[in-house]
C-alpha positions in Angstrom: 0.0 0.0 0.0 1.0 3.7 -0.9 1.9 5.4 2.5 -0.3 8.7 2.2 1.8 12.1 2.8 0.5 12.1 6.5 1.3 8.6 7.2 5.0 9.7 6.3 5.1 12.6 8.2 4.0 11.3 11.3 6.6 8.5 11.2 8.8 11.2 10.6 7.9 12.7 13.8 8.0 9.4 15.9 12.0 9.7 14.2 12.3 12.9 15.8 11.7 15.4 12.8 10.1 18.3 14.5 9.2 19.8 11.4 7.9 18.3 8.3 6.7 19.2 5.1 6.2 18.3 1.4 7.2 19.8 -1.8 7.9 19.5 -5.3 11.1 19.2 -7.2 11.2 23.1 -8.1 12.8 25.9 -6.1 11.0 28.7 -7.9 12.3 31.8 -7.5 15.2 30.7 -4.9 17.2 29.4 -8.3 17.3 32.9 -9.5 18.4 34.7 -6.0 21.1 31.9 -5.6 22.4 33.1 -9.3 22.6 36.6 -8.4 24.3 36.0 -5.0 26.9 33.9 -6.8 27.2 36.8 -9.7 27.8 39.3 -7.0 30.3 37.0 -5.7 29.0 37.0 -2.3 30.5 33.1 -1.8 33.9 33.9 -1.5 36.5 31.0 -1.9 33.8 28.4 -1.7 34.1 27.8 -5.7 32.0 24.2 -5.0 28.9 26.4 -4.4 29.2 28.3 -8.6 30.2 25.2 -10.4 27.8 24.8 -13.2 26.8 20.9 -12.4 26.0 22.0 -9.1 24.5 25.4 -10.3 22.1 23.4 -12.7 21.0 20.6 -9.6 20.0 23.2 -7.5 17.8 25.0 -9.7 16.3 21.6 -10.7 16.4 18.9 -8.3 15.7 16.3 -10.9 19.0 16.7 -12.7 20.5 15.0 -9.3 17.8 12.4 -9.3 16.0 12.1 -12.4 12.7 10.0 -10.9 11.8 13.0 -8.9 8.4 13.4 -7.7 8.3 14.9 -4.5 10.3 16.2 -1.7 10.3 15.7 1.6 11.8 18.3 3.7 12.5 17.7 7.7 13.9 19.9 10.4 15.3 18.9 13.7 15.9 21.1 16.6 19.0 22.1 18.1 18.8 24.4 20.2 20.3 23.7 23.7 20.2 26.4 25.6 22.7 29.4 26.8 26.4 28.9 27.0 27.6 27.5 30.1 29.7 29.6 32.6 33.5 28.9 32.5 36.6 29.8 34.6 39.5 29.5 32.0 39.8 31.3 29.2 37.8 30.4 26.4 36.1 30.3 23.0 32.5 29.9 21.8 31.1 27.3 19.3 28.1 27.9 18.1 25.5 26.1 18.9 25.0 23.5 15.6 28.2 22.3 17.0 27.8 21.9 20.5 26.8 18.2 20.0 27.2 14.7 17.6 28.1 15.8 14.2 24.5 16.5 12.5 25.1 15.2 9.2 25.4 11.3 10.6 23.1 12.3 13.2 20.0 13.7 10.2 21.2 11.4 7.7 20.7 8.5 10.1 16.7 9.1 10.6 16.3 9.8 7.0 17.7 6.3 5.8 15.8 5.2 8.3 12.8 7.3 7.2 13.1 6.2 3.3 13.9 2.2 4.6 10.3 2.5 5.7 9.0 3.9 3.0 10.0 1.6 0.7 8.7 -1.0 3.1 5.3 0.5 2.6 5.3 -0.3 -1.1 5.4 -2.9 -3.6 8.1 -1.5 -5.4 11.2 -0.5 -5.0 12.0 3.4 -4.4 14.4 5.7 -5.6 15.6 8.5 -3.3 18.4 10.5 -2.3 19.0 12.4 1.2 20.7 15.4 1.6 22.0 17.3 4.7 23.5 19.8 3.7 26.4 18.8 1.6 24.1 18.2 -1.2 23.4 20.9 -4.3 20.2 21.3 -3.5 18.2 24.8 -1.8 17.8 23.6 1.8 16.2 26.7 2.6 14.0 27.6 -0.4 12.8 23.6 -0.6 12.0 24.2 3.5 9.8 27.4 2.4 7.7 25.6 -0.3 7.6 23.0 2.1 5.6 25.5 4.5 8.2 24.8 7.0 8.2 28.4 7.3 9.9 32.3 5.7 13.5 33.1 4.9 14.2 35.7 7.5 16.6 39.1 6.8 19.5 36.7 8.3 18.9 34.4 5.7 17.7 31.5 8.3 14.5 30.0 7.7 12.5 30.6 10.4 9.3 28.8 12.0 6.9 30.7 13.5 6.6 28.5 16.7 9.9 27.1 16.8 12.1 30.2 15.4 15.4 29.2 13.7 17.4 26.7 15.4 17.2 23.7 13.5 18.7 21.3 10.9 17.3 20.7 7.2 17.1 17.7 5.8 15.8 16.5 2.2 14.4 13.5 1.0 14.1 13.5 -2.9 11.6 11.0 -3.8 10.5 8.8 -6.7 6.5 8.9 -5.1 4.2 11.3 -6.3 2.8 12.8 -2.9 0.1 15.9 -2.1 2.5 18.9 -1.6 2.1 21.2 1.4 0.8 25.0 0.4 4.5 27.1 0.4 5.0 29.5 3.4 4.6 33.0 1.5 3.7 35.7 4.3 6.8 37.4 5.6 7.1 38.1 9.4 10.3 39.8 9.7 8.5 43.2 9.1 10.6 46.1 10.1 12.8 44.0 12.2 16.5 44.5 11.4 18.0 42.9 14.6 19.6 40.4 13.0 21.6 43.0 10.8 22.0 45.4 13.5 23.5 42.5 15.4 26.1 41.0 12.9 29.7 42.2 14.4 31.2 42.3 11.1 28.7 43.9 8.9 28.6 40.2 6.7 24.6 40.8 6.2 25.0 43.1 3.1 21.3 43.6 2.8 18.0 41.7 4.2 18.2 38.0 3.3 22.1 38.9 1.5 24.8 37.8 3.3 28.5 38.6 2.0 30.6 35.5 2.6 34.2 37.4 2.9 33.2 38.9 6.2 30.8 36.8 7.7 32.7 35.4 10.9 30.8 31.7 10.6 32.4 31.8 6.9 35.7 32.8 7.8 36.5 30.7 10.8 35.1 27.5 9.5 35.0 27.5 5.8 38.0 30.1 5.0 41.5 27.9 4.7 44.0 31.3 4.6 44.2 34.3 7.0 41.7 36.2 8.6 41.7 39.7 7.8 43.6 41.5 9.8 40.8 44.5 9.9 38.4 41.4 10.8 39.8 39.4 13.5 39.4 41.9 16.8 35.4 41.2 15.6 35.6 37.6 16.0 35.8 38.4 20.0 35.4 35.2 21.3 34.1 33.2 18.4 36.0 30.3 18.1 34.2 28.2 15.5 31.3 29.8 14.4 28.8 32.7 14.9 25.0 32.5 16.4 25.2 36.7 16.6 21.8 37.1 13.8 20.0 34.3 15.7 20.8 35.2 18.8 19.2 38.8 17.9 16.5 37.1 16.6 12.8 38.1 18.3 11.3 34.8 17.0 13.9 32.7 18.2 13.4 34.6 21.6 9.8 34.0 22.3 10.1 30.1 20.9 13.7 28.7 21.1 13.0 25.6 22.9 15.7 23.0 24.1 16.1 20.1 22.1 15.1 16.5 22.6 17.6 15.0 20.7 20.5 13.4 22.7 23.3 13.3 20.3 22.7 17.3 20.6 24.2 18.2 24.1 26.3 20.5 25.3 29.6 19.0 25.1 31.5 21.3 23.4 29.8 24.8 23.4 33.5 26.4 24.5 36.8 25.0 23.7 39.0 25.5 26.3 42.1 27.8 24.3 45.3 26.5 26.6 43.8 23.1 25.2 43.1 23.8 22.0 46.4 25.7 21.0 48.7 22.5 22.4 46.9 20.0 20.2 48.7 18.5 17.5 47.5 16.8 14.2 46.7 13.6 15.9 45.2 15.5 18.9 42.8 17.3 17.1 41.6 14.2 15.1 41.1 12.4 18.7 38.8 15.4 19.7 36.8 16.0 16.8 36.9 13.7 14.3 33.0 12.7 14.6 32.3 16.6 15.3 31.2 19.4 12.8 34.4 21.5 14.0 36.5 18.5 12.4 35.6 21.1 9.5 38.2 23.7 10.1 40.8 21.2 10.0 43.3 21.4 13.0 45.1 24.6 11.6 41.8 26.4 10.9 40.7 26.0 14.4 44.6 26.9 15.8 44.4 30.1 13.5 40.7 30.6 15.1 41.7 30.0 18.8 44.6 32.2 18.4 42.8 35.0 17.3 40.0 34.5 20.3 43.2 34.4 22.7 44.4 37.7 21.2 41.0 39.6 21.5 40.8 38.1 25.6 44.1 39.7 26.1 44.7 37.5 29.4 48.1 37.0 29.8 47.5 33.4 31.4 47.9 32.3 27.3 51.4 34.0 26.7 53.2 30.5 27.1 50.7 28.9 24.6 50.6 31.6 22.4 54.6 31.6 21.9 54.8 28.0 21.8 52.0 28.4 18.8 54.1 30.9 17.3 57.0 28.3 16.6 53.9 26.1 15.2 55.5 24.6 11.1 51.8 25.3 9.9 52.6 29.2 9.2 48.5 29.7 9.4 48.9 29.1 12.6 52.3 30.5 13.7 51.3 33.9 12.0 48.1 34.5 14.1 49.7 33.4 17.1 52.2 36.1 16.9 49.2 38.5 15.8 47.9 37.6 19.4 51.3 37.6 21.2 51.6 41.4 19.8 48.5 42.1 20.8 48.2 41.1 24.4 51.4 43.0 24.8 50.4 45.9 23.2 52.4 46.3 20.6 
C-alpha cells in the first residue's frame, strides 16, 4: 500500500523530525536569487557552491535524481540552551556544533525514514537524502515546504519554533500531495539580525556577503583572517550564532532540544587546550564533530585570534609555543595575538 503524505510525516515525527513538510522538485524563484548572489560573488572562496553541475542541480532537483516526484523536507531542533559559565579562558562554538556531528546524526533518521517507505510499497524506491552537503536549496525547498519564511538573516524561520534547526531533504520517486508554500513574511521592520552582525557580513535583508561573515571565515575560510576582521571575532572560536541570537522569533520560541546526540559537550573550547593540540590530537577530539571542519590549523588560526582579543596574559606560554607552530597559518596569528596582548 502507498503510505499517504501524513502517514510519512507522522513517522517522521516518531523519528524525531520536529518539522515536516512536502514539496515539489522546483525551487521557484530561490534558483534565481542563488544566481545573483553567486554573480555578485558573495560566496567567496567556496568555488564548489558556482560550479555549473552544481548550479544546474540546484535549480532543478531532478537533474541530481532524475525519478523525482516529491520532496520531503525535515527539520530537527538544536537548540540547547545558553552557553555555560567557565573559569579559564575560552572560545564559543556555536550552537549547531555543541553536539554529535548532525550530518550522521540527520542522515541516520532519513535512511531510516526512506527504509520505511519503501517497506510501505510494492516496489522498490528511488531516493536520495541530503543534509546539507548536497546541491540542493535547503532553505528555499524548506519554504515551499511551508516549514516556514526566509528571514533578513537568511535563516529559515518557523513561527513557533524560530530558527534553530537542521534541514534535511528527502528526494523522492513517489508522487505525494504537496504542502501549500510559506509566502507571508514576518520579519517586518525588524532589522535585529543586521543590526547585530559584528562584522557587517549581512550586506542587505536576506544577503549575506561570505568574505566577512565570521561563521564563513572561521570554518569554511583555509588562509588568513583579515587583519581588519579578527578583533570582531571576539570570542568566536568556531562559528557565529550573533543574527540568531538577535532574533525576536527565536526569543519567544527557542526551545531545548530533545535529541541526545545534541548536548552541550562542546559549546566552549578551552584555548590552553586547544592551542597544544597537534594533528593527531585534534583528530582524537573531533573527528566525529562538525568542528573537524576547520581542520586542526583552521581552528589553531581561530583559537589564536580568540586568545588575542581576551588579552589575558594566562595564554602567553601557549601563544609563543604556537608561534613556533610549522603550519605558518597558525604560527602567523599566534604572533598576531602575542603582539597584541602585549600591546604592541
Amino acid at each position: 500500500m502507498v503510505p499517504t503524505g501524513n502517514q510519512i510525516k507522522q513517522h517522521a515525527r516518531a523519528l524525531g523530525f520536529g518539522l515536516v513538510g512536502i514539496t515539489q522538485p522546483d525551487p521557484g524563484y530561490h534558483a534565481v536569487f542563488y544566481r545573483d548572489w553567486l554573480g555578485r560573488g558573495y560566496h567567496a572562496e567556496m568555488s564548489y557552491l558556482a560550479r555549473p553541475d552544481a548550479v544546474a542541480k540546484r535549480a532543478d532537483p531532478r537533474r541530481i535524481m532524475a525519478e523525482t516526484r516529491s520532496i520531503l523536507v525535515v527539520g530537527v531542533n538544536y537548540f540547547q540552551g545558553q552557553y555555560p559559565p567557565t573559569e579559564s579562558p575560552v572560545g564559543r562554538v556555536s550552537r549547531y556544533a555543541w553536539g554529535a556531528d548532525y550530518h550522521d546524526v540527520v542522515l541516520t533518521k532519513l535512511h531510516q525514514l526512506a527504509d520505511w517507505i519503501e517497506g510501505q510499497l510494492a516496489q522498490p524506491l528511488a531516493c536520495r537524502a541530503y543534509v546539507d552537503t548536497g546541491p540542493v536549496l535547503e532553505r528555499g525547498l524548506g519554504q515551499w515546504a511551508g516549514l516556514g519564511w526566509i528571514g533578513k538573516n537568511t535563516s529559515l524561520i518557523h513561527p513557533r519554533r524560530g530558527s534553530y534547526f537542521f534541514l534535511g531533504e528527502l528526494l523522492l520517486s513517489l508522487e505525494l500531495t504537496p504542502d501549500p508554500p510559506f509566502i507571508s513574511d514576518h520579519c517586518g521592520r525588524c532589522t535585529a539580525c543586521l543590526d547585530a552582525c559584528p562584522t557587517g557580513a549581512l550586506e542587505a535583508p536576506r544577503t549575506i556577503d561570505a568574505h566577512r561573515c565570521i561563521s564563513y571565515l572561521t570554518v569554511e575560510h583555509r588562509g588568513a583572517i583579515p587583519t581588519s576582521l579578527r578583533p570582531l571575532l571576539g570570542d568566536r572560536v568556531f562559528g557565529c550564532d550573533a543574527c540568531q541570537e538577535a532574533c525576536p522569533w527565536n526569543h519567544r520560541f527557542a526551545r531545548p532540544s530533545s535529541e541526545p546526540a545534541f548536548d552541550r559537550r562542546q559549546a566552549t573550547l578551552d584555548l590552553v587546550e586547544i592551542l597544544t593540540l597537534d594533528e593527531d590530537g585534534f583528530r582524537r577530539r573531533f573527528h566525529c564533530t562538525a568542528l573537524w571542519r576547520a581542520r586542526r590549523a583552521g581552528l589553531l588560526r581561530n583559537a589564536a585570534v580568540v586568545a588575542g582579543n581576551l588579552r589575558n596574559p594566562v595564554l602567553l606560554p601557549v601563544l609563543r609555543a604556537a608561534s613556533s607552530d610549522p603550519e605558518p597559518l597558525v604560527s602567523q596569528h599566534a604572533a598576531w595575538a602575542l603582539r597584541r596582548i602585549k600591546g604592541c
